[in-house]
Amino acid sequence: FTRNSGRLLWMTHPAWPSTTWQIYSHDYDTHAAFFGTKKGSEPVHVQVNLPDRTVAVVNSLGAAIGAGRLRVRNLALDGTVLDDRTLMVDVAPHSVAEAGAAVPSEVAAAAPVVISKLELFDKDGRLLSEN
């Protein structure tokens, strides 16, 4: 896997409230970071890598994902669909596969803010991951 920051959670049981790196509070009430951590650590996960804005599929399973379909939809803030593409991906076991640009340059030029919706389907059409 590529280098990243924030891999380990610190302050998982703090006595003092915090808004960063805290997944539950002193009374075990879950914070938003818990749900982000839960979603980001699913066995098969589709994501946008922010440094280069590429779409990547993380496969933590021992089986390959063959003939996967990755749907990438980019929307403007008013809900207008700027881009709707389907990419084919094959991901080896315990690996990460890049699938291309999340937001093509012509789409980025069309709106100041772009929201990307990612959906990964297996060869039978079952949803494996969304982000």
PDB file of C-alpha atoms in Angstrom:
ATOM      1  CA  PHE A   1       0.000   0.000   0.000  1.00  0.00           C
ATOM      2  CA  THR A   2       1.123   3.550  -0.582  1.00  0.00           C
ATOM      3  CA  ARG A   3       2.251   5.729   2.300  1.00  0.00           C
ATOM      4  CA  ASN A   4      -0.400   7.710   4.110  1.00  0.00           C
ATOM      5  CA  SER A   5      -0.940   9.531   7.361  1.00  0.00           C
ATOM      6  CA  GLY A   6      -3.440   8.826  10.091  1.00  0.00           C
ATOM      7  CA  ARG A   7      -3.280   5.070   9.774  1.00  0.00           C
ATOM      8  CA  LEU A   8      -3.354   4.505  13.522  1.00  0.00           C
ATOM      9  CA  LEU A   9      -6.088   5.906  15.691  1.00  0.00           C
ATOM     10  CA  TRP A  10      -4.886   7.700  18.706  1.00  0.00           C
ATOM     11  CA  MET A  11      -7.011   9.072  21.511  1.00  0.00           C
ATOM     12  CA  THR A  12      -9.537   6.278  21.094  1.00  0.00           C
ATOM     13  CA  HIS A  13     -10.691   6.679  24.682  1.00  0.00           C
ATOM     14  CA  PRO A  14      -9.940  10.251  25.757  1.00  0.00           C
ATOM     15  CA  ALA A  15     -11.059  11.988  28.895  1.00  0.00           C
ATOM     16  CA  TRP A  16     -11.135  15.336  27.095  1.00  0.00           C
ATOM     17  CA  PRO A  17     -13.399  15.912  24.050  1.00  0.00           C
ATOM     18  CA  SER A  18     -11.703  16.319  20.707  1.00  0.00           C
ATOM     19  CA  THR A  19     -12.856  16.758  17.138  1.00  0.00           C
ATOM     20  CA  THR A  20      -9.939  14.949  15.520  1.00  0.00           C
ATOM     21  CA  TRP A  21      -9.016  11.264  15.613  1.00  0.00           C
ATOM     22  CA  GLN A  22     -11.710  10.471  18.153  1.00  0.00           C
ATOM     23  CA  ILE A  23     -14.098   7.655  17.214  1.00  0.00           C
ATOM     24  CA  TYR A  24     -16.039   7.460  20.471  1.00  0.00           C
ATOM     25  CA  SER A  25     -16.435   9.563  23.571  1.00  0.00           C
ATOM     26  CA  HIS A  26     -15.935   8.920  27.274  1.00  0.00           C
ATOM     27  CA  ASP A  27     -19.513   7.561  27.483  1.00  0.00           C
ATOM     28  CA  TYR A  28     -19.034   5.329  24.378  1.00  0.00           C
ATOM     29  CA  ASP A  29     -21.182   7.539  22.168  1.00  0.00           C
ATOM     30  CA  THR A  30     -19.924   7.141  18.599  1.00  0.00           C
ATOM     31  CA  HIS A  31     -18.700  10.159  16.672  1.00  0.00           C
ATOM     32  CA  ALA A  32     -18.731  10.693  12.906  1.00  0.00           C
ATOM     33  CA  ALA A  33     -15.103   9.522  12.736  1.00  0.00           C
ATOM     34  CA  PHE A  34     -16.259   6.043  13.804  1.00  0.00           C
ATOM     35  CA  PHE A  35     -18.498   5.712  10.767  1.00  0.00           C
ATOM     36  CA  GLY A  36     -15.802   7.059   8.451  1.00  0.00           C
ATOM     37  CA  THR A  37     -13.345   4.543   9.879  1.00  0.00           C
ATOM     38  CA  LYS A  38     -15.875   1.737   9.502  1.00  0.00           C
ATOM     39  CA  LYS A  39     -16.592   2.643   5.869  1.00  0.00           C
ATOM     40  CA  GLY A  40     -12.936   3.139   4.953  1.00  0.00           C
ATOM     41  CA  SER A  41     -11.867  -0.214   6.368  1.00  0.00           C
ATOM     42  CA  GLU A  42     -14.383  -2.389   4.531  1.00  0.00           C
ATOM     43  CA  PRO A  43     -12.796  -5.459   2.840  1.00  0.00           C
ATOM     44  CA  VAL A  44     -13.367  -4.096  -0.679  1.00  0.00           C
ATOM     45  CA  HIS A  45     -13.307  -0.315  -0.886  1.00  0.00           C
ATOM     46  CA  VAL A  46     -13.480   2.157  -3.757  1.00  0.00           C
ATOM     47  CA  GLN A  47     -11.963   5.579  -3.121  1.00  0.00           C
ATOM     48  CA  VAL A  48     -10.536   8.744  -4.627  1.00  0.00           C
ATOM     49  CA  ASN A  49      -6.872   9.331  -3.873  1.00  0.00           C
ATOM     50  CA  LEU A  50      -6.770  13.044  -3.120  1.00  0.00           C
ATOM     51  CA  PRO A  51      -3.157  13.871  -4.080  1.00  0.00           C
ATOM     52  CA  ASP A  52      -3.624  12.904  -7.744  1.00  0.00           C
ATOM     53  CA  ARG A  53      -7.449  12.574  -7.848  1.00  0.00           C
ATOM     54  CA  THR A  54      -7.409   9.036  -9.203  1.00  0.00           C
ATOM     55  CA  VAL A  55      -9.945   6.346  -8.416  1.00  0.00           C
ATOM     56  CA  ALA A  56      -8.539   3.285  -6.662  1.00  0.00           C
ATOM     57  CA  VAL A  57     -10.073  -0.035  -5.647  1.00  0.00           C
ATOM     58  CA  VAL A  58      -8.644  -1.568  -2.480  1.00  0.00           C
ATOM     59  CA  ASN A  59      -9.087  -5.338  -2.269  1.00  0.00           C
ATOM     60  CA  SER A  60      -8.206  -6.736   1.166  1.00  0.00           C
ATOM     61  CA  LEU A  61      -9.686 -10.142   0.362  1.00  0.00           C
ATOM     62  CA  GLY A  62      -7.806 -13.300  -0.574  1.00  0.00           C
ATOM     63  CA  ALA A  63      -9.773 -13.603  -3.831  1.00  0.00           C
ATOM     64  CA  ALA A  64      -9.392 -11.514  -6.959  1.00  0.00           C
ATOM     65  CA  ILE A  65     -12.128  -9.243  -8.270  1.00  0.00           C
ATOM     66  CA  GLY A  66     -12.477 -10.026 -11.948  1.00  0.00           C
ATOM     67  CA  ALA A  67     -14.593  -8.142 -14.482  1.00  0.00           C
ATOM     68  CA  GLY A  68     -15.662  -5.559 -11.911  1.00  0.00           C
ATOM     69  CA  ARG A  69     -17.606  -2.521 -13.070  1.00  0.00           C
ATOM     70  CA  LEU A  70     -16.824   0.824 -11.507  1.00  0.00           C
ATOM     71  CA  ARG A  71     -19.420   3.540 -12.061  1.00  0.00           C
ATOM     72  CA  VAL A  72     -18.132   7.081 -11.605  1.00  0.00           C
ATOM     73  CA  ARG A  73     -20.671   9.903 -11.511  1.00  0.00           C
ATOM     74  CA  ASN A  74     -19.658  13.537 -11.061  1.00  0.00           C
ATOM     75  CA  LEU A  75     -22.287  16.066 -10.072  1.00  0.00           C
ATOM     76  CA  ALA A  76     -22.406  19.822  -9.609  1.00  0.00           C
ATOM     77  CA  LEU A  77     -23.764  21.276  -6.367  1.00  0.00           C
ATOM     78  CA  ASP A  78     -27.170  21.842  -7.970  1.00  0.00           C
ATOM     79  CA  GLY A  79     -27.428  18.111  -8.827  1.00  0.00           C
ATOM     80  CA  THR A  80     -26.592  18.450 -12.512  1.00  0.00           C
ATOM     81  CA  VAL A  81     -24.806  15.332 -13.783  1.00  0.00           C
ATOM     82  CA  LEU A  82     -21.494  16.452 -15.265  1.00  0.00           C
ATOM     83  CA  ASP A  83     -20.068  13.017 -16.042  1.00  0.00           C
ATOM     84  CA  ASP A  84     -21.313   9.415 -15.855  1.00  0.00           C
ATOM     85  CA  ARG A  85     -18.802   6.693 -16.784  1.00  0.00           C
ATOM     86  CA  THR A  86     -18.416   2.973 -16.257  1.00  0.00           C
ATOM     87  CA  LEU A  87     -14.901   1.535 -16.048  1.00  0.00           C
ATOM     88  CA  MET A  88     -13.885  -2.115 -16.035  1.00  0.00           C
ATOM     89  CA  VAL A  89     -11.493  -3.156 -13.259  1.00  0.00           C
ATOM     90  CA  ASP A  90      -9.643  -6.311 -12.314  1.00  0.00           C
ATOM     91  CA  VAL A  91      -8.092  -6.317  -8.852  1.00  0.00           C
ATOM     92  CA  ALA A  92      -5.677  -8.971  -7.604  1.00  0.00           C
ATOM     93  CA  PRO A  93      -6.003 -10.332  -4.047  1.00  0.00           C
ATOM     94  CA  HIS A  94      -4.529  -8.102  -1.307  1.00  0.00           C
ATOM     95  CA  SER A  95      -3.791  -5.231  -3.668  1.00  0.00           C
ATOM     96  CA  VAL A  96      -4.848  -1.834  -4.923  1.00  0.00           C
ATOM     97  CA  ALA A  97      -5.772  -1.118  -8.538  1.00  0.00           C
ATOM     98  CA  GLU A  98      -6.010   2.373  -9.989  1.00  0.00           C
ATOM     99  CA  ALA A  99      -8.858   2.910 -12.437  1.00  0.00           C
ATOM    100  CA  GLY A 100      -8.119   6.362 -13.831  1.00  0.00           C
ATOM    101  CA  ALA A 101      -9.076   9.957 -13.116  1.00  0.00           C
ATOM    102  CA  ALA A 102     -12.024  10.585 -10.827  1.00  0.00           C
ATOM    103  CA  VAL A 103     -12.736  14.000 -12.282  1.00  0.00           C
ATOM    104  CA  PRO A 104     -11.539  14.577 -15.857  1.00  0.00           C
ATOM    105  CA  SER A 105     -10.125  18.059 -16.543  1.00  0.00           C
ATOM    106  CA  GLU A 106     -13.079  19.090 -18.745  1.00  0.00           C
ATOM    107  CA  VAL A 107     -15.487  18.182 -15.919  1.00  0.00           C
ATOM    108  CA  ALA A 108     -13.418  20.085 -13.349  1.00  0.00           C
ATOM    109  CA  ALA A 109     -13.547  23.135 -15.618  1.00  0.00           C
ATOM    110  CA  ALA A 110     -17.348  22.931 -15.869  1.00  0.00           C
ATOM    111  CA  ALA A 111     -18.061  23.539 -12.168  1.00  0.00           C
ATOM    112  CA  PRO A 112     -16.165  25.080  -9.246  1.00  0.00           C
ATOM    113  CA  VAL A 113     -17.186  22.199  -6.935  1.00  0.00           C
ATOM    114  CA  VAL A 114     -17.655  18.596  -8.084  1.00  0.00           C
ATOM    115  CA  ILE A 115     -19.163  15.785  -6.028  1.00  0.00           C
ATOM    116  CA  SER A 116     -18.059  12.290  -7.074  1.00  0.00           C
ATOM    117  CA  LYS A 117     -20.193   9.179  -6.496  1.00  0.00           C
ATOM    118  CA  LEU A 118     -18.360   5.858  -6.863  1.00  0.00           C
ATOM    119  CA  GLU A 119     -20.032   2.445  -7.087  1.00  0.00           C
ATOM    120  CA  LEU A 120     -18.178  -0.841  -7.565  1.00  0.00           C
ATOM    121  CA  PHE A 121     -20.128  -3.862  -8.831  1.00  0.00           C
ATOM    122  CA  ASP A 122     -18.956  -7.449  -9.261  1.00  0.00           C
ATOM    123  CA  LYS A 123     -19.409  -9.393 -12.505  1.00  0.00           C
ATOM    124  CA  ASP A 124     -22.915 -10.449 -11.402  1.00  0.00           C
ATOM    125  CA  GLY A 125     -24.033  -6.870 -10.745  1.00  0.00           C
ATOM    126  CA  ARG A 126     -23.882  -6.992  -6.931  1.00  0.00           C
ATOM    127  CA  LEU A 127     -22.767  -3.794  -5.215  1.00  0.00           C
ATOM    128  CA  LEU A 128     -19.386  -4.349  -3.523  1.00  0.00           C
ATOM    129  CA  SER A 129     -18.562  -0.813  -2.385  1.00  0.00           C
ATOM    130  CA  GLU A 130     -19.788   2.757  -2.743  1.00  0.00           C
ATOM    131  CA  ASN A 131     -18.282   6.017  -1.718  1.00  0.00           C
TER     132      ASN A 131
END
